[in-house]
Amino acid sequence: MAGTASTPKPVAPVSGSDPGPELPMAGQPAVPFVEIEALRTQQFIPAAKEALTDLIAEQGQAKVIRPVFNWAGRNSLFPLHWGLACCAIEFAAAFGARWDAERFGVVPRSSPRQCDLMIVNGTVTWKVAHKLITLYEQMPEPKWVIAMGNCATGGGPFRTAYSVVPGVDKLVPVDVYIAGCPPRPEAMLDGILRLEQLIRDRKE
Amino acid sequence: MGPEELQQALAPALGDRLLGVEPFAGTAGRVRFRAEGALDLFRAVLALGFTHLSTVGGIDWVDHREVFYIAWSDDRKQYVLLSADLPADAPHIESATPVWPSANWHERETWEFVDITFDHHPDLRHLLMPDGYEFHPLLRSFKLHEPEELEVKTRHV
């Protein structure tokens, strides 16, 4: 099924408004589309289906499908776009141009209903505690929580204060703790990557 | 405007409820008054041109409590400090909100932290603490709690 590979045309001299030589991508594909489609429907899909059916029959559905979901989930984490205290500055810096957390598929969303990751970035007071729980409950399953910084991890310097929750794990289950006061953006990216490891190894 | 002027201006309205005016650095004077004369004093001070109530606060002196008001006059470019001593047992004073509406949140905060009740306050509830918080944390009798203990007592928030 070798196609008719077109030989590149001789380069014409550029002059005036002449757009120049035609780009190689703009030409006909090396293999005609009809042949690719026929190959896909008649050979590849039946073969893949058969292989997948055999694999599921042998190892069970959960074991085969779960890694696919984990792979998709860990590469498209959507953290809630909010800030509680000074850690939010580092949170913002991590999504800026220099550290660019989006290259790990992490994009902050402004609505908890579109999120699966809550990064608690700052001191949690008792006043804001029930709002935090509300936001957490609005997030669809499956969802994860990262406690960013010493305050969210254990209350930090305000641990015995009259108004501060001594660790956000008193309110919601936490998956990854990031130390620092505040953690640098590199530490935050490290925490996100560790969370991605957790999701990769998720069994259920 | 100095302490003597302040005394002369406020004495007619307050009588013996005005305990005295003493010099206080950076202000026109520190007016000490009885809590019963609070609303009359506020009106008299407002009539002198102190239109902006800058802050309200309280101090716990263990044997008694003190409530203070700091007002600013744009015309005179001066502050004035008003303070009254209240009993340690159930301290209360008339709210300044009819005279200075900006007293509203300041008095909520003062009530919340040093437990001074402001009578006829339009909305005396917690400002910085969650509803149902049981402590008045800036009292001298307040002890720092172990985190676990505090958590149990405020769990219902």
PDB file of C-alpha atoms in Angstrom, chain B residues 66-120:
ATOM      1  CA  GLU B  66     -11.947  50.066  79.827  1.00  0.00           C
ATOM      2  CA  VAL B  67     -13.671  50.963  76.592  1.00  0.00           C
ATOM      3  CA  PHE B  68     -12.191  53.682  74.427  1.00  0.00           C
ATOM      4  CA  TYR B  69     -13.199  55.586  71.309  1.00  0.00           C
ATOM      5  CA  ILE B  70     -10.920  57.569  69.016  1.00  0.00           C
ATOM      6  CA  ALA B  71     -12.595  60.202  66.831  1.00  0.00           C
ATOM      7  CA  TRP B  72     -11.073  62.437  64.169  1.00  0.00           C
ATOM      8  CA  SER B  73     -12.026  65.938  63.158  1.00  0.00           C
ATOM      9  CA  ASP B  74     -11.337  66.927  59.577  1.00  0.00           C
ATOM     10  CA  ASP B  75     -11.768  70.630  60.403  1.00  0.00           C
ATOM     11  CA  ARG B  76      -9.426  70.677  63.392  1.00  0.00           C
ATOM     12  CA  LYS B  77      -7.055  68.001  62.090  1.00  0.00           C
ATOM     13  CA  GLN B  78      -7.102  66.452  65.550  1.00  0.00           C
ATOM     14  CA  TYR B  79      -7.989  63.234  67.265  1.00  0.00           C
ATOM     15  CA  VAL B  80      -9.856  62.966  70.523  1.00  0.00           C
ATOM     16  CA  LEU B  81      -9.727  59.975  72.839  1.00  0.00           C
ATOM     17  CA  LEU B  82     -12.771  59.082  74.929  1.00  0.00           C
ATOM     18  CA  SER B  83     -12.504  56.402  77.586  1.00  0.00           C
ATOM     19  CA  ALA B  84     -14.750  54.992  80.273  1.00  0.00           C
ATOM     20  CA  ASP B  85     -14.122  52.457  83.001  1.00  0.00           C
ATOM     21  CA  LEU B  86     -16.609  49.611  83.241  1.00  0.00           C
ATOM     22  CA  PRO B  87     -17.052  47.020  85.976  1.00  0.00           C
ATOM     23  CA  ALA B  88     -15.403  43.671  85.356  1.00  0.00           C
ATOM     24  CA  ASP B  89     -18.684  41.920  86.030  1.00  0.00           C
ATOM     25  CA  ALA B  90     -21.065  42.223  83.065  1.00  0.00           C
ATOM     26  CA  PRO B  91     -19.620  45.400  81.528  1.00  0.00           C
ATOM     27  CA  HIS B  92     -21.974  47.235  79.208  1.00  0.00           C
ATOM     28  CA  ILE B  93     -22.265  50.674  77.617  1.00  0.00           C
ATOM     29  CA  GLU B  94     -24.606  52.425  75.213  1.00  0.00           C
ATOM     30  CA  SER B  95     -23.818  51.821  71.541  1.00  0.00           C
ATOM     31  CA  ALA B  96     -22.355  54.706  69.541  1.00  0.00           C
ATOM     32  CA  THR B  97     -24.027  53.626  66.286  1.00  0.00           C
ATOM     33  CA  PRO B  98     -26.803  56.318  66.408  1.00  0.00           C
ATOM     34  CA  VAL B  99     -24.079  58.985  66.439  1.00  0.00           C
ATOM     35  CA  TRP B 100     -21.345  57.377  64.355  1.00  0.00           C
ATOM     36  CA  PRO B 101     -22.643  54.539  62.122  1.00  0.00           C
ATOM     37  CA  SER B 102     -19.066  53.371  61.603  1.00  0.00           C
ATOM     38  CA  ALA B 103     -19.062  52.181  65.235  1.00  0.00           C
ATOM     39  CA  ASN B 104     -21.056  49.133  64.160  1.00  0.00           C
ATOM     40  CA  TRP B 105     -18.278  46.707  63.265  1.00  0.00           C
ATOM     41  CA  HIS B 106     -15.814  48.138  65.783  1.00  0.00           C
ATOM     42  CA  GLU B 107     -18.265  47.452  68.577  1.00  0.00           C
ATOM     43  CA  ARG B 108     -18.934  43.962  67.299  1.00  0.00           C
ATOM     44  CA  GLU B 109     -15.217  43.302  67.385  1.00  0.00           C
ATOM     45  CA  THR B 110     -14.856  44.791  70.882  1.00  0.00           C
ATOM     46  CA  TRP B 111     -17.720  42.675  72.155  1.00  0.00           C
ATOM     47  CA  GLU B 112     -16.269  39.588  70.568  1.00  0.00           C
ATOM     48  CA  PHE B 113     -12.754  39.990  71.935  1.00  0.00           C
ATOM     49  CA  VAL B 114     -13.141  41.596  75.378  1.00  0.00           C
ATOM     50  CA  ASP B 115     -16.795  40.850  76.139  1.00  0.00           C
ATOM     51  CA  ILE B 116     -18.129  44.397  76.526  1.00  0.00           C
ATOM     52  CA  THR B 117     -21.833  44.496  75.648  1.00  0.00           C
ATOM     53  CA  PHE B 118     -23.092  47.481  73.668  1.00  0.00           C
ATOM     54  CA  ASP B 119     -26.724  48.230  74.487  1.00  0.00           C
ATOM     55  CA  HIS B 120     -29.093  48.946  71.598  1.00  0.00           C
TER      56      HIS B 120
END
